[in-house]
Amino acid sequence: MSDIRVRFAPSPTGFLHIGGARTALYNWLFARKNGGKLVLRIEDTDTERSTDESSKAIIEGLDWMGIHPDVGPYNQSEYLEEHKARAEQMVQSGVAYRCFCTKEELAAKREEAQGRKDTYMYDGKCASISLDESNKRAQNGEPFVVRLRVNREGKESVSFDDLVFGHIEVALVDIDDFVIVRTNGVPLYNLANVIDDHRDRISHIIRGADGLTNTPKQVLIYEALGWEVPLFAHMALTLDPSKAKISKRRHGEVVAVEFYRKHGFLPWAFCNFLALLGWSAGDDREIYETPEDLIEAFCIERISKSNSIFNYRKGDPKFITDPKALVINGAHLRSMPVESLFPHVKKWLEERDLWNPRWDHEEKEWFLNTVDLIRERYHILEDFTEQGAAYFTDDYPITQKAMKRIQKDPVLEKGFNLLAERYEKLEEFNLETTEQELRALCDDMDIKPGLLINGVRSAVTGQIKGPGLFQILETLGRTSVVRRLRAGSKLVGGENE
Ligand code: GLU
């Protein structure tokens, strides 16, 4: 059994963001590749900002992506007492100390440093208080924070070898005895995170590069506790085309995983897109058909050191998100076996009350053929109910452009009605016969076939683009086509009255 254990440790302070989702995905890929385990820990100790709603959104988002942890989810707050006990132990053993400096005192020192244009660092005033005195003052109820007693003996720096960024070394003169427990007794992120990662036996910490500022401090905590330091792999950030960090405030819903679920991305295709946002196998491959394909190709060493660009242009009506996400999703949508696409389209239609149970059984073949026919031009599941609504309901929208074609020439009113009549009389209604009949009618009426073809397409699908018209007619079937032609004829007249 592999000893590889990784974790995703989100703070539940908002929705599951694509940056977080990418972190979770990379951890999951790494665990799966190495036969390791993925722990999901919800870091909810910031009670003011954490919400249950957010925890739920994170767990559901990961579940939708197909990322199922092996351990958890559990809440960090369940271990609060352990964190506190550990901090107390650190004070008693001397690797940490209580600091009784008041807020005012520290603020004055900070101001003074700013006046000298120096970076403020705690001066270690309370480091020399004896443990006896410290215990007494604490017992007397004097407020305090706990600071790590950074071990500077014979050491000038703290370092670690990041699997992505390489050797990182920070001089100890740049790190003060930082706070690990707040005045209210609650351990801060750096301490709680280390304690939990140690208890969870985490071997590799794969997280965003924004974590890099904390890592040297965390390494110092591991060392103070005499614990083995895990390996770190920090992932470069994801920025927008103007090089701004992507955020809900700036970019809105498009950075939330929920947005992709809502618009009908295929979970795996979305993961495929995320995977390439900061990683590549070193070739040009962009499509990983199955999770197994990507797991096989994935390796930490190829995580990019430079920031990746989420190519979303706010306000661009052509693309609801990064065009690459749409292209990748479209590629999966078209290339996966139609049987595998079936449950996704079914769920999508069910959620919109458009599902007909006959498509599960007696008309399943029809349904699969139709999906196969129309998916050629689609990118997301939403396209099945927007551009493709006419295949699944009589209550389909007609685009403005389609309406123009229906109303292009008054002769179409007659054309639609006569075609409906002829189609009703056809012995067989199929690809060939519908075409023959339409062309014969155009001859008789002395109109151009293109005019009628475009008009009919617009009337029966509400769209000006799509598969070949006669394929469409065969798929829709005689009853629908005849009904829609008659309804279409009224639209032509509508404008002429
Ligand atoms: N809760 C932290 C965050 O969401 C975890 C960072 C880490 O992975 O250590 O930023």
Short mmCIF file of C-alpha atoms and ligand atoms in Angstrom, two decimals:
data_model
loop_
_atom_site.label_atom_id
_atom_site.label_comp_id
_atom_site.label_asym_id
_atom_site.label_seq_id
_atom_site.Cartn_x
_atom_site.Cartn_y
_atom_site.Cartn_z
CA MET A 1 0.00 0.00 0.00
CA SER A 2 1.19 3.47 -0.89
CA ASP A 3 1.95 5.97 1.87
CA ILE A 4 0.97 8.82 -0.33
CA ARG A 5 -1.68 10.95 1.30
CA VAL A 6 -2.82 14.34 0.11
CA ARG A 7 -5.55 16.67 1.17
CA PHE A 8 -7.80 19.42 -0.02
CA ALA A 9 -8.37 21.87 2.81
CA PRO A 10 -10.74 24.63 1.72
CA SER A 11 -12.02 27.36 4.01
CA PRO A 12 -15.82 27.40 3.67
CA THR A 13 -16.17 31.10 3.06
CA GLY A 14 -17.84 31.12 -0.34
CA PHE A 15 -18.66 28.93 -3.28
CA LEU A 16 -16.27 26.37 -4.76
CA HIS A 17 -14.09 28.53 -6.91
CA ILE A 18 -12.28 27.24 -10.01
CA GLY A 19 -8.93 27.86 -8.26
CA GLY A 20 -9.98 25.64 -5.36
CA ALA A 21 -11.49 23.08 -7.70
CA ARG A 22 -8.20 22.91 -9.58
CA THR A 23 -6.31 22.34 -6.32
CA ALA A 24 -8.72 19.55 -5.41
CA LEU A 25 -8.37 18.03 -8.87
CA TYR A 26 -4.57 18.01 -8.83
CA ASN A 27 -4.57 16.40 -5.39
CA TRP A 28 -7.06 13.82 -6.53
CA LEU A 29 -5.12 13.04 -9.72
CA PHE A 30 -1.92 12.66 -7.74
CA ALA A 31 -3.56 10.36 -5.19
CA ARG A 32 -5.16 8.21 -7.88
CA LYS A 33 -1.97 8.01 -9.88
CA ASN A 34 0.01 6.80 -6.88
CA GLY A 35 -2.54 4.61 -5.19
CA GLY A 36 -2.71 7.18 -2.39
CA LYS A 37 -5.53 8.66 -0.37
CA LEU A 38 -7.26 12.03 -0.58
CA VAL A 39 -8.45 13.69 2.61
CA LEU A 40 -11.11 16.41 2.49
CA ARG A 41 -10.82 18.75 5.46
CA ILE A 42 -13.09 21.75 5.74
CA GLU A 43 -11.10 24.44 7.53
CA ASP A 44 -13.97 26.10 9.32
CA THR A 45 -12.21 27.59 12.33
CA ASP A 46 -12.77 31.16 11.21
CA THR A 47 -16.27 31.17 12.65
CA GLU A 48 -17.05 34.66 11.47
CA ARG A 49 -16.53 33.87 7.80
CA SER A 50 -17.32 30.15 7.59
CA THR A 51 -20.82 29.03 6.67
CA ASP A 52 -22.53 25.65 6.42
CA GLU A 53 -23.91 26.72 3.10
CA SER A 54 -20.42 27.15 1.76
CA SER A 55 -19.27 23.74 3.10
CA LYS A 56 -22.24 22.20 1.36
CA ALA A 57 -21.47 23.98 -1.92
CA ILE A 58 -17.85 22.79 -1.79
CA ILE A 59 -18.78 19.17 -1.08
CA GLU A 60 -21.49 19.16 -3.74
CA GLY A 61 -19.24 20.82 -6.29
CA LEU A 62 -16.52 18.21 -5.79
CA ASP A 63 -19.08 15.46 -5.95
CA TRP A 64 -20.36 16.80 -9.27
CA MET A 65 -16.78 16.85 -10.59
CA GLY A 66 -16.44 13.21 -9.60
CA ILE A 67 -13.87 13.95 -6.90
CA HIS A 68 -14.70 11.72 -4.01
CA PRO A 69 -12.38 11.86 -1.00
CA ASP A 70 -11.15 8.70 0.66
CA VAL A 71 -11.16 10.35 4.09
CA GLY A 72 -13.70 12.97 5.19
CA PRO A 73 -15.15 15.41 4.66
CA TYR A 74 -14.52 16.44 8.23
CA ASN A 75 -14.54 19.83 9.88
CA GLN A 76 -11.36 21.24 11.32
CA SER A 77 -13.37 22.64 14.24
CA GLU A 78 -13.91 19.07 15.51
CA TYR A 79 -10.26 19.15 16.56
CA LEU A 80 -10.25 22.52 18.29
CA GLU A 81 -9.54 21.00 21.70
CA GLU A 82 -6.62 19.03 20.32
CA HIS A 83 -5.21 22.19 18.73
CA LYS A 84 -5.49 24.06 22.01
CA ALA A 85 -3.93 21.24 23.99
CA ARG A 86 -1.04 21.05 21.54
CA ALA A 87 -0.47 24.81 21.79
CA GLU A 88 -0.43 24.58 25.59
CA GLN A 89 2.05 21.73 25.38
CA MET A 90 4.25 23.86 23.14
CA VAL A 91 4.23 26.62 25.75
CA GLN A 92 5.07 24.21 28.54
CA SER A 93 7.89 22.65 26.56
CA GLY A 94 9.28 26.05 25.65
CA VAL A 95 9.02 25.91 21.84
CA ALA A 96 6.34 28.57 22.11
CA TYR A 97 5.66 31.31 24.65
CA ARG A 98 2.87 33.51 25.86
CA CYS A 99 3.04 37.12 24.82
CA PHE A 100 1.30 39.57 27.13
CA CYS A 101 2.02 42.69 25.11
CA THR A 102 -1.11 44.78 24.78
CA LYS A 103 -2.63 45.76 21.47
CA GLU A 104 -1.77 49.41 22.16
CA GLU A 105 1.83 48.57 22.92
CA LEU A 106 2.20 46.61 19.70
CA ALA A 107 0.40 49.26 17.67
CA ALA A 108 2.81 51.92 18.95
CA LYS A 109 5.81 49.78 17.97
CA ARG A 110 4.31 49.15 14.59
CA GLU A 111 3.79 52.84 14.03
CA GLU A 112 7.31 53.58 15.10
CA ALA A 113 8.67 51.04 12.61
CA GLN A 114 6.55 52.53 9.87
CA GLY A 115 7.95 55.95 10.76
CA ARG A 116 11.44 54.54 10.17
CA LYS A 117 10.13 52.96 6.94
CA ASP A 118 10.97 49.56 8.42
CA THR A 119 8.85 46.43 8.18
CA TYR A 120 7.39 45.83 11.59
CA MET A 121 8.52 42.65 13.34
CA TYR A 122 7.78 41.59 16.88
CA ASP A 123 10.83 42.37 19.02
CA GLY A 124 10.64 39.24 21.22
CA LYS A 125 9.95 41.19 24.38
CA CYS A 126 7.98 38.37 26.08
CA ALA A 127 10.36 35.61 24.99
CA SER A 128 12.35 36.07 28.15
CA ILE A 129 9.47 35.77 30.61
CA SER A 130 10.05 32.64 32.67
CA LEU A 131 7.59 29.79 32.34
CA ASP A 132 6.66 30.13 36.02
CA GLU A 133 5.85 33.79 35.69
CA SER A 134 4.02 33.17 32.41
CA ASN A 135 1.87 30.43 34.00
CA LYS A 136 1.04 32.69 36.94
CA ARG A 137 0.06 35.62 34.77
CA ALA A 138 -2.11 33.35 32.63
CA GLN A 139 -3.78 31.91 35.73
CA ASN A 140 -4.51 35.43 36.92
CA GLY A 141 -6.47 35.95 33.77
CA GLU A 142 -4.07 38.30 31.99
CA PRO A 143 -4.81 38.17 28.27
CA PHE A 144 -2.13 36.75 25.97
CA VAL A 145 -1.42 35.36 22.55
CA VAL A 146 0.95 32.45 21.94
CA ARG A 147 3.96 32.93 19.70
CA LEU A 148 6.31 30.38 18.22
CA ARG A 149 9.80 30.70 19.68
CA VAL A 150 11.59 30.61 16.36
CA ASN A 151 14.72 28.57 16.84
CA ARG A 152 17.53 30.78 15.61
CA GLU A 153 20.40 28.92 17.22
CA GLY A 154 23.02 28.11 14.67
CA LYS A 155 20.46 28.74 11.96
CA GLU A 156 20.16 31.61 9.59
CA SER A 157 17.34 30.47 7.40
CA VAL A 158 14.47 28.10 6.97
CA SER A 159 14.15 26.23 3.71
CA PHE A 160 12.26 23.58 1.82
CA ASP A 161 12.35 22.07 -1.63
CA ASP A 162 9.15 22.77 -3.43
CA LEU A 163 8.32 20.19 -6.07
CA VAL A 164 7.27 22.95 -8.46
CA PHE A 165 9.21 26.06 -7.44
CA GLY A 166 12.38 24.34 -6.34
CA HIS A 167 14.54 25.34 -3.38
CA ILE A 168 13.02 28.10 -1.28
CA GLU A 169 14.91 29.68 1.53
CA VAL A 170 13.87 32.53 3.81
CA ALA A 171 16.27 34.27 6.18
CA LEU A 172 15.21 34.03 9.80
CA VAL A 173 15.86 37.74 10.29
CA ASP A 174 12.79 38.20 8.12
CA ILE A 175 10.56 36.07 10.31
CA ASP A 176 9.52 37.20 13.78
CA ASP A 177 8.18 35.05 16.59
CA PHE A 178 4.76 34.89 14.95
CA VAL A 179 1.43 34.35 16.65
CA ILE A 180 0.05 30.81 16.63
CA VAL A 181 -2.83 31.25 19.10
CA ARG A 182 -5.11 34.28 19.31
CA THR A 183 -6.11 36.09 22.51
CA ASN A 184 -9.41 34.17 22.46
CA GLY A 185 -7.47 30.90 22.73
CA VAL A 186 -8.16 29.78 19.17
CA PRO A 187 -5.12 28.50 17.25
CA LEU A 188 -4.41 30.28 13.99
CA TYR A 189 -4.39 28.71 10.55
CA ASN A 190 -0.66 27.95 10.46
CA LEU A 191 -0.77 25.88 13.63
CA ALA A 192 -4.12 24.15 13.11
CA ASN A 193 -3.19 23.28 9.54
CA VAL A 194 0.12 21.72 10.58
CA ILE A 195 -1.43 19.73 13.42
CA ASP A 196 -4.13 18.38 11.13
CA ASP A 197 -1.78 17.55 8.29
CA HIS A 198 0.40 15.68 10.75
CA ARG A 199 -2.53 13.75 12.23
CA ASP A 200 -3.80 12.99 8.72
CA ARG A 201 -0.33 11.70 7.81
CA ILE A 202 -0.21 13.97 4.76
CA SER A 203 2.82 13.19 2.61
CA HIS A 204 2.41 15.87 -0.07
CA ILE A 205 0.84 19.28 0.27
CA ILE A 206 -0.36 20.46 -3.12
CA ARG A 207 -1.90 23.91 -2.91
CA GLY A 208 -2.02 27.35 -4.47
CA ALA A 209 1.06 29.53 -4.59
CA ASP A 210 -0.71 32.00 -2.30
CA GLY A 211 0.18 29.45 0.38
CA LEU A 212 3.89 30.03 -0.22
CA THR A 213 4.08 32.88 2.29
CA ASN A 214 2.87 30.55 5.03
CA THR A 215 5.04 27.58 4.18
CA PRO A 216 8.30 28.73 5.84
CA LYS A 217 6.37 29.42 9.04
CA GLN A 218 4.71 26.03 8.86
CA VAL A 219 8.07 24.36 8.33
CA LEU A 220 9.28 26.09 11.50
CA ILE A 221 6.26 24.71 13.36
CA TYR A 222 6.95 21.16 12.11
CA GLU A 223 10.55 21.53 13.22
CA ALA A 224 9.55 22.91 16.62
CA LEU A 225 7.28 19.93 17.15
CA GLY A 226 9.94 17.50 15.94
CA TRP A 227 7.64 16.28 13.18
CA GLU A 228 8.63 15.18 9.71
CA VAL A 229 7.99 17.96 7.20
CA PRO A 230 5.78 16.85 4.29
CA LEU A 231 6.70 17.62 0.70
CA PHE A 232 5.24 20.74 -0.83
CA ALA A 233 4.07 21.48 -4.36
CA HIS A 234 2.71 24.96 -4.88
CA MET A 235 0.71 25.71 -7.98
CA ALA A 236 1.03 29.03 -9.75
CA LEU A 237 -2.04 31.22 -9.70
CA THR A 238 -4.74 31.60 -12.28
CA LEU A 239 -5.18 35.14 -13.57
CA ASP A 240 -7.50 36.84 -16.01
CA PRO A 241 -6.22 38.25 -19.34
CA SER A 242 -5.45 41.58 -17.66
CA LYS A 243 -3.31 39.63 -15.12
CA ALA A 244 -5.73 40.26 -12.26
CA LYS A 245 -6.37 37.44 -9.81
CA ILE A 246 -9.66 35.78 -10.61
CA SER A 247 -12.27 36.40 -7.98
CA LYS A 248 -15.98 36.44 -7.45
CA ARG A 249 -15.92 40.15 -6.78
CA ARG A 250 -14.24 40.91 -10.08
CA HIS A 251 -15.57 38.20 -12.34
CA GLY A 252 -18.81 37.00 -10.77
CA GLU A 253 -20.37 33.57 -11.09
CA VAL A 254 -18.12 32.45 -13.93
CA VAL A 255 -15.41 31.56 -11.40
CA ALA A 256 -17.77 29.24 -9.48
CA VAL A 257 -17.94 25.53 -10.25
CA GLU A 258 -21.71 25.82 -9.90
CA PHE A 259 -21.77 28.05 -13.00
CA TYR A 260 -20.43 25.14 -15.09
CA ARG A 261 -22.95 22.69 -13.68
CA LYS A 262 -25.75 25.17 -14.31
CA HIS A 263 -24.77 25.74 -17.92
CA GLY A 264 -24.46 22.09 -18.75
CA PHE A 265 -20.77 21.33 -18.78
CA LEU A 266 -19.93 17.66 -18.56
CA PRO A 267 -18.20 17.10 -15.22
CA TRP A 268 -15.29 15.26 -16.71
CA ALA A 269 -14.81 17.75 -19.56
CA PHE A 270 -14.74 20.53 -16.99
CA CYS A 271 -12.04 18.65 -15.05
CA ASN A 272 -10.13 18.23 -18.31
CA PHE A 273 -10.23 22.01 -18.82
CA LEU A 274 -9.17 22.72 -15.22
CA ALA A 275 -6.31 20.27 -15.45
CA LEU A 276 -4.80 22.26 -18.31
CA LEU A 277 -5.03 25.49 -16.36
CA GLY A 278 -1.50 25.22 -15.05
CA TRP A 279 -0.38 21.77 -16.09
CA SER A 280 0.47 20.00 -19.33
CA ALA A 281 1.95 16.64 -20.13
CA GLY A 282 4.56 18.39 -22.24
CA ASP A 283 2.88 17.60 -25.54
CA ASP A 284 0.01 19.25 -27.36
CA ARG A 285 -2.61 16.94 -26.04
CA GLU A 286 -5.67 18.78 -24.83
CA ILE A 287 -8.36 16.14 -24.69
CA TYR A 288 -8.25 13.40 -22.08
CA GLU A 289 -11.26 11.26 -22.86
CA THR A 290 -11.44 9.55 -19.50
CA PRO A 291 -10.20 10.16 -15.95
CA GLU A 292 -7.89 7.18 -16.39
CA ASP A 293 -6.19 8.87 -19.37
CA LEU A 294 -5.41 11.95 -17.35
CA ILE A 295 -4.42 10.07 -14.21
CA GLU A 296 -1.94 8.15 -16.30
CA ALA A 297 -0.43 11.33 -17.79
CA PHE A 298 -0.46 13.48 -14.65
CA CYS A 299 2.70 14.27 -12.73
CA ILE A 300 3.52 17.02 -10.25
CA GLU A 301 6.77 17.96 -11.95
CA ARG A 302 4.90 19.31 -14.93
CA ILE A 303 2.77 21.72 -12.95
CA SER A 304 3.59 25.12 -14.40
CA LYS A 305 5.66 27.64 -12.49
CA SER A 306 4.10 30.52 -14.33
CA ASN A 307 0.63 31.81 -13.73
CA SER A 308 -2.05 30.43 -16.00
CA ILE A 309 -4.58 32.58 -17.77
CA PHE A 310 -8.29 32.03 -17.46
CA ASN A 311 -9.25 33.63 -20.71
CA TYR A 312 -12.57 35.05 -19.71
CA ARG A 313 -13.56 38.41 -21.11
CA LYS A 314 -16.29 39.94 -19.10
CA GLY A 315 -19.13 41.23 -21.21
CA ASP A 316 -18.19 39.25 -24.34
CA PRO A 317 -21.60 37.96 -25.46
CA LYS A 318 -20.04 35.31 -27.70
CA PHE A 319 -18.44 33.36 -24.90
CA ILE A 320 -19.99 32.72 -21.52
CA THR A 321 -16.59 31.60 -20.23
CA ASP A 322 -13.06 30.85 -21.42
CA PRO A 323 -13.53 29.66 -25.05
CA LYS A 324 -11.16 26.80 -24.32
CA ALA A 325 -13.56 25.45 -21.71
CA LEU A 326 -16.30 25.46 -24.35
CA VAL A 327 -14.10 23.87 -27.00
CA ILE A 328 -12.98 21.11 -24.65
CA ASN A 329 -16.51 20.47 -23.50
CA GLY A 330 -17.73 20.41 -27.10
CA ALA A 331 -15.03 17.93 -28.04
CA HIS A 332 -16.10 15.56 -25.25
CA LEU A 333 -19.75 16.05 -26.07
CA ARG A 334 -19.18 15.00 -29.66
CA SER A 335 -16.66 12.24 -29.22
CA MET A 336 -17.98 10.30 -26.28
CA PRO A 337 -20.15 7.28 -27.07
CA VAL A 338 -23.70 8.52 -27.38
CA GLU A 339 -24.74 5.94 -24.77
CA SER A 340 -22.40 7.64 -22.28
CA LEU A 341 -23.81 11.04 -23.12
CA PHE A 342 -27.35 9.72 -22.68
CA PRO A 343 -27.56 10.01 -18.86
CA HIS A 344 -26.24 13.58 -18.98
CA VAL A 345 -28.76 14.75 -21.57
CA LYS A 346 -31.52 12.83 -19.82
CA LYS A 347 -30.79 14.51 -16.49
CA TRP A 348 -30.56 17.88 -18.19
CA LEU A 349 -33.98 17.42 -19.83
CA GLU A 350 -35.51 15.99 -16.66
CA GLU A 351 -34.45 19.00 -14.65
CA ARG A 352 -36.25 21.17 -17.19
CA ASP A 353 -39.40 19.06 -17.29
CA LEU A 354 -38.73 18.07 -20.86
CA TRP A 355 -38.12 14.38 -20.36
CA ASN A 356 -40.41 11.85 -21.96
CA PRO A 357 -40.16 8.39 -20.32
CA ARG A 358 -40.65 6.75 -23.72
CA TRP A 359 -37.10 7.83 -24.55
CA ASP A 360 -35.93 5.40 -21.89
CA HIS A 361 -37.44 2.39 -23.63
CA GLU A 362 -39.50 2.16 -26.79
CA GLU A 363 -38.11 5.39 -28.27
CA LYS A 364 -34.61 5.14 -26.92
CA GLU A 365 -33.14 4.49 -30.32
CA TRP A 366 -34.88 7.56 -31.70
CA PHE A 367 -33.60 9.61 -28.80
CA LEU A 368 -30.00 8.44 -29.17
CA ASN A 369 -30.06 9.04 -32.93
CA THR A 370 -31.41 12.52 -32.41
CA VAL A 371 -28.79 13.38 -29.80
CA ASP A 372 -26.15 12.04 -32.13
CA LEU A 373 -27.50 14.08 -35.04
CA ILE A 374 -27.69 17.41 -33.27
CA ARG A 375 -24.65 17.24 -30.99
CA GLU A 376 -22.37 17.93 -33.95
CA ARG A 377 -22.60 21.69 -33.41
CA TYR A 378 -23.08 21.82 -29.66
CA HIS A 379 -20.68 22.79 -26.90
CA ILE A 380 -22.66 22.41 -23.70
CA LEU A 381 -25.79 20.59 -22.55
CA GLU A 382 -27.59 23.91 -22.51
CA ASP A 383 -27.44 23.83 -26.31
CA PHE A 384 -29.76 20.81 -26.32
CA THR A 385 -32.50 22.85 -24.73
CA GLU A 386 -31.75 26.18 -26.38
CA GLN A 387 -30.77 25.55 -29.99
CA GLY A 388 -32.13 22.01 -29.81
CA ALA A 389 -35.40 22.58 -27.98
CA ALA A 390 -37.49 21.75 -31.06
CA TYR A 391 -36.35 18.13 -30.96
CA PHE A 392 -37.76 17.58 -27.49
CA THR A 393 -40.81 19.84 -27.23
CA ASP A 394 -43.38 21.55 -29.40
CA ASP A 395 -42.96 24.63 -27.29
CA TYR A 396 -39.65 25.72 -28.80
CA PRO A 397 -38.45 29.30 -29.24
CA ILE A 398 -37.95 30.79 -32.70
CA THR A 399 -34.92 33.03 -33.01
CA GLN A 400 -35.23 36.44 -34.60
CA LYS A 401 -33.19 35.35 -37.57
CA ALA A 402 -35.37 32.28 -38.07
CA MET A 403 -38.47 34.43 -37.87
CA LYS A 404 -37.08 36.65 -40.62
CA ARG A 405 -36.68 33.65 -42.88
CA ILE A 406 -40.18 32.45 -42.18
CA GLN A 407 -41.52 35.88 -43.06
CA LYS A 408 -39.13 36.53 -45.92
CA ASP A 409 -41.66 35.99 -48.71
CA PRO A 410 -45.47 35.86 -48.54
CA VAL A 411 -45.40 32.90 -50.89
CA LEU A 412 -44.15 30.79 -48.01
CA GLU A 413 -47.58 30.82 -46.40
CA LYS A 414 -48.92 28.84 -49.30
CA GLY A 415 -45.68 26.87 -49.57
CA PHE A 416 -45.88 25.66 -45.97
CA ASN A 417 -49.55 24.71 -46.27
CA LEU A 418 -49.14 22.84 -49.55
CA LEU A 419 -46.07 21.05 -48.26
CA ALA A 420 -47.98 20.01 -45.15
CA GLU A 421 -50.75 18.63 -47.32
CA ARG A 422 -48.32 16.71 -49.51
CA TYR A 423 -46.42 15.34 -46.53
CA GLU A 424 -49.67 14.10 -45.01
CA LYS A 425 -50.38 12.13 -48.14
CA LEU A 426 -46.92 10.57 -48.47
CA GLU A 427 -46.92 6.82 -48.25
CA GLU A 428 -43.58 6.86 -46.49
CA PHE A 429 -42.13 9.82 -44.67
CA ASN A 430 -38.35 9.67 -44.81
CA LEU A 431 -35.16 11.40 -45.90
CA GLU A 432 -35.70 10.76 -49.62
CA THR A 433 -39.44 11.20 -49.92
CA THR A 434 -39.49 14.47 -47.97
CA GLU A 435 -36.82 15.89 -50.25
CA GLN A 436 -38.49 14.71 -53.45
CA GLU A 437 -41.81 16.15 -52.38
CA LEU A 438 -40.35 19.50 -51.41
CA ARG A 439 -38.49 19.87 -54.67
CA ALA A 440 -41.54 18.83 -56.68
CA LEU A 441 -43.61 21.44 -54.88
CA CYS A 442 -41.01 24.14 -55.62
CA ASP A 443 -41.20 23.21 -59.30
CA ASP A 444 -44.96 23.40 -59.30
CA MET A 445 -44.98 26.74 -57.52
CA ASP A 446 -42.03 27.98 -59.51
CA ILE A 447 -40.07 29.07 -56.45
CA LYS A 448 -36.46 28.46 -55.53
CA PRO A 449 -35.94 25.37 -53.34
CA GLY A 450 -33.55 27.39 -51.13
CA LEU A 451 -36.33 29.73 -50.13
CA LEU A 452 -38.59 26.91 -48.98
CA ILE A 453 -35.77 24.88 -47.43
CA ASN A 454 -34.64 27.81 -45.29
CA GLY A 455 -38.19 28.71 -44.40
CA VAL A 456 -39.09 25.14 -43.42
CA ARG A 457 -35.95 24.71 -41.35
CA SER A 458 -36.68 27.93 -39.51
CA ALA A 459 -40.30 27.00 -38.91
CA VAL A 460 -39.78 23.44 -37.70
CA THR A 461 -36.69 24.03 -35.54
CA GLY A 462 -36.78 27.75 -34.74
CA GLN A 463 -33.12 27.91 -35.86
CA ILE A 464 -31.37 28.87 -39.08
CA LYS A 465 -28.57 26.35 -38.61
CA GLY A 466 -28.50 22.68 -37.86
CA PRO A 467 -28.23 19.31 -39.54
CA GLY A 468 -29.46 18.69 -43.10
CA LEU A 469 -33.13 19.63 -43.43
CA PHE A 470 -34.37 16.24 -44.58
CA GLN A 471 -32.57 14.52 -41.73
CA ILE A 472 -34.30 16.93 -39.42
CA LEU A 473 -37.70 16.18 -40.96
CA GLU A 474 -37.22 12.44 -40.71
CA THR A 475 -36.13 12.80 -37.09
CA LEU A 476 -39.02 15.01 -36.08
CA GLY A 477 -41.53 12.73 -37.80
CA ARG A 478 -44.51 13.45 -39.95
CA THR A 479 -47.01 14.54 -37.27
CA SER A 480 -44.75 17.18 -35.78
CA VAL A 481 -43.55 18.45 -39.12
CA VAL A 482 -47.05 18.85 -40.52
CA ARG A 483 -48.24 20.60 -37.38
CA ARG A 484 -45.27 22.94 -37.37
CA LEU A 485 -45.62 23.78 -41.06
CA ARG A 486 -49.22 24.82 -40.48
CA ALA A 487 -48.25 26.88 -37.47
CA GLY A 488 -45.44 28.38 -39.56
CA SER A 489 -47.82 29.39 -42.31
CA LYS A 490 -49.72 31.52 -39.81
CA LEU A 491 -46.52 33.31 -38.87
CA VAL A 492 -45.95 34.30 -42.50
CA GLY A 493 -49.45 35.68 -42.74
CA GLY A 494 -49.04 37.33 -39.37
CA GLU A 495 -46.71 39.91 -40.74
CA ASN A 496 -48.66 40.54 -43.89
CA GLU A 497 -51.95 41.45 -42.28
N1 GLU B 1 -7.83 26.64 4.40
C1 GLU B 1 -6.71 27.11 3.66
C2 GLU B 1 -7.19 27.86 2.44
O1 GLU B 1 -8.28 27.58 1.95
C3 GLU B 1 -5.86 25.92 3.30
C4 GLU B 1 -4.60 26.21 2.61
C5 GLU B 1 -3.78 24.92 2.56
O2 GLU B 1 -4.06 24.14 1.66
O3 GLU B 1 -2.97 24.72 3.42
O4 GLU B 1 -6.53 28.75 1.97
#
